[in-house]
Amino acid sequence: MTGASSGIGAELAVQLAERGLDLVLVARRGDRLLEVAERIRRTASVDVTVILMDLSEPDAAERLHTRTHGLRIHVLVNNAGIGTDADVIETEAERLDELLRLNVLALTGLSRRYGADMVTNGSGIVVNISSVAAAIPTPHMAVYSASKTYVYSFTYALDVELRGTGVRAITVMPGTTRTEFGAHGGRIPGPDRMHAAPADVVATILRALDTPEPPSVIVPGTANAVTAALLPRLPRGLAVPLVARAMRA
């Protein structure tokens, strides 16, 4: 699991451990990742492997795959990601490059490598974390939104390609959640009381994955599901300005 040091990633690691799954946790913040690992070891009898790695580095997907050689990964969760909280021309070019390497390139490379391993083994699940922001172009968070649209499109198509192999590719589209996303350059619009707790988001994800035939897309929260379904159907000339105002509210 990538991005496992906080937020949805950390909570997902905890709840999977409660189910008895051994874990490989990946993040670049060593102190926080070790805290999560120790918390799990105190409460669950599972093996926890910790890998400190910056997945925004160009060769990160290949290096991580090599480091986990010999481990059978049944569930891959691509949760690592960063955001932006400024207009494109006001954001450092290096920051946008980093975002695309992490949110798009690393996710694609890991999905391809571990997905191929799962096909060889005859079973597995690739879970890629997108966002409700993927539903429509999002001014003032344009590159982040576009990267999450890529995650949605890529993962949906990958799931179709994997039919008949015993492997699934599932897209998760959370809405605003109480995470450290804002501390890493992203913007979480709206008052805190409207933000979902990571534990509730993860519980929704796991309930969907527990079904005999999980959906290709999981959108935690009724309001988020309505938003994700409705916004793409509205005229862009109406919907995008509304989203732009919401982002600056």
mmCIF file of C-alpha atoms in Angstrom:
data_model
loop_
_atom_site.group_PDB
_atom_site.id
_atom_site.type_symbol
_atom_site.label_atom_id
_atom_site.label_comp_id
_atom_site.label_asym_id
_atom_site.label_seq_id
_atom_site.Cartn_x
_atom_site.Cartn_y
_atom_site.Cartn_z
ATOM 1 C CA MET A 1 0.000 0.000 0.000
ATOM 2 C CA THR A 2 1.414 3.349 -1.015
ATOM 3 C CA GLY A 3 0.797 6.595 0.852
ATOM 4 C CA ALA A 4 0.313 4.622 4.052
ATOM 5 C CA SER A 5 1.704 7.156 6.542
ATOM 6 C CA SER A 6 -1.530 9.099 7.136
ATOM 7 C CA GLY A 7 -5.148 9.660 6.149
ATOM 8 C CA ILE A 8 -7.005 7.121 4.058
ATOM 9 C CA GLY A 9 -3.856 5.053 3.481
ATOM 10 C CA ALA A 10 -3.063 4.656 7.177
ATOM 11 C CA GLU A 11 -6.678 3.874 8.049
ATOM 12 C CA LEU A 12 -6.956 1.345 5.247
ATOM 13 C CA ALA A 13 -3.786 -0.349 6.510
ATOM 14 C CA VAL A 14 -5.254 -0.577 10.016
ATOM 15 C CA GLN A 15 -8.575 -2.014 8.865
ATOM 16 C CA LEU A 16 -6.938 -4.522 6.523
ATOM 17 C CA ALA A 17 -4.674 -5.665 9.353
ATOM 18 C CA GLU A 18 -7.760 -6.162 11.521
ATOM 19 C CA ARG A 19 -8.894 -8.624 8.864
ATOM 20 C CA GLY A 20 -5.636 -10.552 9.194
ATOM 21 C CA LEU A 21 -3.883 -9.380 6.018
ATOM 22 C CA ASP A 22 -0.095 -9.070 6.031
ATOM 23 C CA LEU A 23 0.982 -5.631 4.820
ATOM 24 C CA VAL A 24 3.670 -3.869 2.828
ATOM 25 C CA LEU A 25 3.488 -0.170 3.702
ATOM 26 C CA VAL A 26 5.201 2.409 1.492
ATOM 27 C CA ALA A 27 5.667 6.144 2.070
ATOM 28 C CA ARG A 28 8.413 8.733 2.129
ATOM 29 C CA ARG A 29 7.828 10.007 5.678
ATOM 30 C CA GLY A 30 9.696 7.466 7.767
ATOM 31 C CA ASP A 31 8.640 8.617 11.230
ATOM 32 C CA ARG A 32 4.937 8.627 10.413
ATOM 33 C CA LEU A 33 5.101 5.333 8.537
ATOM 34 C CA LEU A 34 6.855 3.639 11.452
ATOM 35 C CA GLU A 35 4.197 4.968 13.820
ATOM 36 C CA VAL A 36 1.474 3.384 11.686
ATOM 37 C CA ALA A 37 3.382 0.095 11.513
ATOM 38 C CA GLU A 38 3.884 -0.022 15.291
ATOM 39 C CA ARG A 39 0.225 0.772 15.890
ATOM 40 C CA ILE A 40 -0.749 -2.167 13.698
ATOM 41 C CA ARG A 41 1.750 -4.540 15.307
ATOM 42 C CA ARG A 42 0.346 -3.729 18.751
ATOM 43 C CA THR A 43 -3.215 -4.561 17.781
ATOM 44 C CA ALA A 44 -3.019 -7.230 15.048
ATOM 45 C CA SER A 45 -1.057 -10.444 14.567
ATOM 46 C CA VAL A 46 0.136 -9.727 11.038
ATOM 47 C CA ASP A 47 3.458 -9.196 9.311
ATOM 48 C CA VAL A 48 4.159 -5.562 8.443
ATOM 49 C CA THR A 49 6.931 -4.678 6.003
ATOM 50 C CA VAL A 50 7.914 -0.995 5.917
ATOM 51 C CA ILE A 51 9.532 0.535 2.834
ATOM 52 C CA LEU A 52 10.637 4.158 2.871
ATOM 53 C CA MET A 53 10.536 5.475 -0.677
ATOM 54 C CA ASP A 54 9.702 8.634 -2.572
ATOM 55 C CA LEU A 55 7.403 7.393 -5.315
ATOM 56 C CA SER A 56 7.681 10.674 -7.211
ATOM 57 C CA GLU A 57 11.214 9.712 -8.266
ATOM 58 C CA PRO A 58 11.356 8.668 -11.942
ATOM 59 C CA ASP A 59 12.299 5.005 -11.393
ATOM 60 C CA ALA A 60 10.302 4.460 -8.198
ATOM 61 C CA ALA A 61 7.800 1.932 -9.566
ATOM 62 C CA GLU A 62 10.533 -0.355 -10.858
ATOM 63 C CA ARG A 63 12.578 -0.070 -7.650
ATOM 64 C CA LEU A 64 9.582 -0.852 -5.433
ATOM 65 C CA HIS A 65 8.631 -3.834 -7.562
ATOM 66 C CA THR A 66 12.183 -5.131 -7.343
ATOM 67 C CA ARG A 67 12.320 -4.671 -3.557
ATOM 68 C CA THR A 68 9.147 -6.705 -3.073
ATOM 69 C CA HIS A 69 10.285 -9.538 -5.336
ATOM 70 C CA GLY A 70 9.312 -12.816 -3.747
ATOM 71 C CA LEU A 71 6.282 -11.412 -1.951
ATOM 72 C CA ARG A 72 2.896 -12.355 -3.334
ATOM 73 C CA ILE A 73 0.914 -9.107 -3.446
ATOM 74 C CA HIS A 74 -2.785 -9.928 -3.620
ATOM 75 C CA VAL A 75 -4.116 -6.385 -3.120
ATOM 76 C CA LEU A 76 -2.294 -3.314 -4.432
ATOM 77 C CA VAL A 77 -3.533 0.040 -3.134
ATOM 78 C CA ASN A 78 -2.192 3.073 -4.988
ATOM 79 C CA ASN A 79 -3.071 5.797 -2.502
ATOM 80 C CA ALA A 80 0.012 8.051 -2.606
ATOM 81 C CA GLY A 81 -0.683 11.442 -4.122
ATOM 82 C CA ILE A 82 -0.147 15.169 -3.759
ATOM 83 C CA GLY A 83 -2.157 18.207 -4.802
ATOM 84 C CA THR A 84 -1.852 21.859 -5.704
ATOM 85 C CA ASP A 85 -3.549 24.886 -4.190
ATOM 86 C CA ALA A 86 -2.882 27.537 -6.809
ATOM 87 C CA ASP A 87 -3.521 28.305 -10.450
ATOM 88 C CA VAL A 88 -1.277 26.555 -12.949
ATOM 89 C CA ILE A 89 0.871 29.567 -13.836
ATOM 90 C CA GLU A 90 1.300 30.394 -10.142
ATOM 91 C CA THR A 91 2.611 26.925 -9.282
ATOM 92 C CA GLU A 92 6.273 26.010 -9.572
ATOM 93 C CA ALA A 93 6.886 23.872 -12.651
ATOM 94 C CA GLU A 94 8.886 21.408 -10.555
ATOM 95 C CA ARG A 95 5.886 20.903 -8.282
ATOM 96 C CA LEU A 96 3.648 20.067 -11.216
ATOM 97 C CA ASP A 97 6.241 17.617 -12.542
ATOM 98 C CA GLU A 98 6.406 15.953 -9.115
ATOM 99 C CA LEU A 99 2.619 15.703 -8.958
ATOM 100 C CA LEU A 100 2.376 14.048 -12.356
ATOM 101 C CA ARG A 101 5.191 11.602 -11.609
ATOM 102 C CA LEU A 102 3.484 10.526 -8.386
ATOM 103 C CA ASN A 103 -0.216 10.727 -9.209
ATOM 104 C CA VAL A 104 0.075 9.382 -12.770
ATOM 105 C CA LEU A 105 3.386 7.744 -13.656
ATOM 106 C CA ALA A 106 4.044 5.863 -10.405
ATOM 107 C CA LEU A 107 0.441 4.674 -10.196
ATOM 108 C CA THR A 108 0.533 3.459 -13.796
ATOM 109 C CA GLY A 109 3.876 1.719 -13.394
ATOM 110 C CA LEU A 110 2.852 -0.042 -10.192
ATOM 111 C CA SER A 111 -0.523 -1.081 -11.625
ATOM 112 C CA ARG A 112 1.185 -2.573 -14.662
ATOM 113 C CA ARG A 113 3.902 -4.453 -12.741
ATOM 114 C CA TYR A 114 1.830 -5.839 -9.893
ATOM 115 C CA GLY A 115 -1.181 -6.356 -12.141
ATOM 116 C CA ALA A 116 0.919 -8.602 -14.365
ATOM 117 C CA ASP A 117 2.053 -10.573 -11.305
ATOM 118 C CA MET A 118 -1.558 -10.999 -10.219
ATOM 119 C CA VAL A 119 -2.565 -12.282 -13.651
ATOM 120 C CA THR A 120 0.227 -14.855 -13.440
ATOM 121 C CA ASN A 121 -1.075 -15.907 -10.008
ATOM 122 C CA GLY A 122 -4.683 -15.977 -11.235
ATOM 123 C CA SER A 123 -6.158 -13.528 -8.723
ATOM 124 C CA GLY A 124 -5.749 -10.089 -7.183
ATOM 125 C CA ILE A 125 -7.150 -6.581 -6.879
ATOM 126 C CA VAL A 126 -5.629 -3.263 -7.923
ATOM 127 C CA VAL A 127 -7.248 -0.397 -5.986
ATOM 128 C CA ASN A 128 -6.432 3.059 -7.341
ATOM 129 C CA ILE A 129 -7.488 6.128 -5.371
ATOM 130 C CA SER A 130 -8.935 8.843 -7.599
ATOM 131 C CA SER A 131 -11.183 11.655 -6.353
ATOM 132 C CA VAL A 132 -14.582 13.246 -6.878
ATOM 133 C CA ALA A 133 -12.464 16.054 -8.380
ATOM 134 C CA ALA A 134 -12.068 13.745 -11.385
ATOM 135 C CA ALA A 135 -15.723 14.270 -12.287
ATOM 136 C CA ILE A 136 -15.172 17.648 -13.944
ATOM 137 C CA PRO A 137 -12.341 20.091 -14.725
ATOM 138 C CA THR A 138 -11.494 21.909 -11.510
ATOM 139 C CA PRO A 139 -10.067 25.433 -11.845
ATOM 140 C CA HIS A 140 -7.548 26.409 -9.146
ATOM 141 C CA MET A 141 -6.691 22.712 -8.813
ATOM 142 C CA ALA A 142 -6.398 21.991 -12.517
ATOM 143 C CA VAL A 143 -3.436 19.619 -12.622
ATOM 144 C CA TYR A 144 -4.531 17.632 -9.585
ATOM 145 C CA SER A 145 -8.042 17.247 -10.989
ATOM 146 C CA ALA A 146 -6.673 16.195 -14.376
ATOM 147 C CA SER A 147 -4.381 13.633 -12.747
ATOM 148 C CA LYS A 148 -7.320 12.104 -10.901
ATOM 149 C CA THR A 149 -9.367 12.051 -14.105
ATOM 150 C CA TYR A 150 -6.514 10.052 -15.607
ATOM 151 C CA VAL A 151 -6.626 7.636 -12.654
ATOM 152 C CA TYR A 152 -10.361 7.117 -13.166
ATOM 153 C CA SER A 153 -10.107 6.603 -16.928
ATOM 154 C CA PHE A 154 -7.005 4.409 -16.768
ATOM 155 C CA THR A 155 -8.296 2.182 -13.988
ATOM 156 C CA TYR A 156 -11.733 1.729 -15.524
ATOM 157 C CA ALA A 157 -10.186 0.672 -18.829
ATOM 158 C CA LEU A 158 -7.679 -1.579 -17.063
ATOM 159 C CA ASP A 159 -10.521 -3.354 -15.285
ATOM 160 C CA VAL A 160 -12.113 -4.145 -18.652
ATOM 161 C CA GLU A 161 -8.784 -5.402 -20.024
ATOM 162 C CA LEU A 162 -8.403 -7.739 -17.034
ATOM 163 C CA ARG A 163 -11.747 -9.482 -17.458
ATOM 164 C CA GLY A 164 -11.393 -13.242 -17.368
ATOM 165 C CA THR A 165 -8.007 -13.167 -15.606
ATOM 166 C CA GLY A 166 -9.244 -13.330 -12.013
ATOM 167 C CA VAL A 167 -7.871 -9.829 -11.392
ATOM 168 C CA ARG A 168 -9.871 -6.642 -10.853
ATOM 169 C CA ALA A 169 -8.934 -2.967 -11.069
ATOM 170 C CA ILE A 170 -11.132 -0.781 -8.856
ATOM 171 C CA THR A 171 -11.350 3.014 -8.821
ATOM 172 C CA VAL A 172 -12.156 4.793 -5.548
ATOM 173 C CA MET A 173 -13.415 8.386 -5.736
ATOM 174 C CA PRO A 174 -13.487 9.904 -2.239
ATOM 175 C CA GLY A 175 -14.832 13.371 -1.614
ATOM 176 C CA THR A 176 -13.467 15.838 0.931
ATOM 177 C CA THR A 177 -11.890 13.879 3.771
ATOM 178 C CA ARG A 178 -10.130 14.862 7.014
ATOM 179 C CA THR A 179 -6.593 14.067 5.919
ATOM 180 C CA GLU A 180 -3.260 15.891 5.665
ATOM 181 C CA PHE A 181 -3.891 16.599 1.982
ATOM 182 C CA GLY A 182 -3.962 20.324 2.663
ATOM 183 C CA ALA A 183 -0.556 20.152 4.309
ATOM 184 C CA HIS A 184 0.922 18.717 1.118
ATOM 185 C CA GLY A 185 -0.216 21.397 -1.285
ATOM 186 C CA GLY A 186 -3.826 20.410 -1.860
ATOM 187 C CA ARG A 187 -6.987 22.295 -1.034
ATOM 188 C CA ILE A 188 -9.903 20.800 0.895
ATOM 189 C CA PRO A 189 -12.887 23.060 0.182
ATOM 190 C CA GLY A 190 -15.766 23.568 2.545
ATOM 191 C CA PRO A 191 -16.052 23.568 6.357
ATOM 192 C CA ASP A 192 -14.418 20.775 8.339
ATOM 193 C CA ARG A 193 -17.785 19.482 9.557
ATOM 194 C CA MET A 194 -18.568 18.547 5.949
ATOM 195 C CA HIS A 195 -15.420 16.439 5.571
ATOM 196 C CA ALA A 196 -15.642 12.670 5.953
ATOM 197 C CA ALA A 197 -13.596 10.764 8.517
ATOM 198 C CA PRO A 198 -10.985 8.433 6.957
ATOM 199 C CA ALA A 199 -12.380 5.502 8.968
ATOM 200 C CA ASP A 200 -15.819 5.976 7.398
ATOM 201 C CA VAL A 201 -14.367 6.253 3.892
ATOM 202 C CA VAL A 202 -12.356 3.065 4.366
ATOM 203 C CA ALA A 203 -15.321 1.178 5.831
ATOM 204 C CA THR A 204 -17.323 2.049 2.697
ATOM 205 C CA ILE A 205 -14.493 0.873 0.450
ATOM 206 C CA LEU A 206 -14.146 -2.442 2.245
ATOM 207 C CA ARG A 207 -17.892 -3.090 2.263
ATOM 208 C CA ALA A 208 -17.929 -2.653 -1.508
ATOM 209 C CA LEU A 209 -14.900 -4.902 -1.957
ATOM 210 C CA ASP A 210 -16.582 -7.563 0.189
ATOM 211 C CA THR A 211 -19.430 -7.972 -2.276
ATOM 212 C CA PRO A 212 -19.316 -10.976 -4.627
ATOM 213 C CA GLU A 213 -18.846 -8.694 -7.655
ATOM 214 C CA PRO A 214 -17.350 -5.368 -6.527
ATOM 215 C CA PRO A 215 -18.238 -2.342 -8.649
ATOM 216 C CA SER A 216 -15.619 -0.891 -10.966
ATOM 217 C CA VAL A 217 -16.006 2.496 -9.249
ATOM 218 C CA ILE A 218 -16.556 3.115 -5.532
ATOM 219 C CA VAL A 219 -17.721 6.577 -4.445
ATOM 220 C CA PRO A 220 -17.916 6.788 -0.630
ATOM 221 C CA GLY A 221 -20.798 8.929 0.627
ATOM 222 C CA THR A 222 -24.224 9.564 -0.883
ATOM 223 C CA ALA A 223 -23.567 13.252 -1.542
ATOM 224 C CA ASN A 224 -20.289 12.437 -3.284
ATOM 225 C CA ALA A 225 -21.978 9.792 -5.415
ATOM 226 C CA VAL A 226 -24.633 12.300 -6.479
ATOM 227 C CA THR A 227 -21.967 14.922 -7.218
ATOM 228 C CA ALA A 228 -19.857 12.509 -9.265
ATOM 229 C CA ALA A 229 -22.900 11.446 -11.276
ATOM 230 C CA LEU A 230 -24.480 14.874 -11.742
ATOM 231 C CA LEU A 231 -21.581 17.241 -12.516
ATOM 232 C CA PRO A 232 -20.484 15.545 -15.778
ATOM 233 C CA ARG A 233 -24.074 15.795 -17.051
ATOM 234 C CA LEU A 234 -24.345 19.533 -16.550
ATOM 235 C CA PRO A 235 -23.304 21.932 -19.324
ATOM 236 C CA ARG A 236 -19.597 22.697 -18.836
ATOM 237 C CA GLY A 237 -20.273 26.411 -19.178
ATOM 238 C CA LEU A 238 -22.452 26.202 -16.084
ATOM 239 C CA ALA A 239 -20.731 23.536 -14.010
ATOM 240 C CA VAL A 240 -17.076 24.598 -14.283
ATOM 241 C CA PRO A 241 -17.660 28.207 -13.092
ATOM 242 C CA LEU A 242 -19.647 26.813 -10.146
ATOM 243 C CA VAL A 243 -16.756 24.543 -9.239
ATOM 244 C CA ALA A 244 -14.297 27.423 -9.628
ATOM 245 C CA ARG A 245 -16.279 29.552 -7.166
ATOM 246 C CA ALA A 246 -16.507 26.657 -4.719
ATOM 247 C CA MET A 247 -12.743 26.234 -4.814
ATOM 248 C CA ARG A 248 -12.256 29.876 -3.840
ATOM 249 C CA ALA A 249 -15.002 29.938 -1.198
#
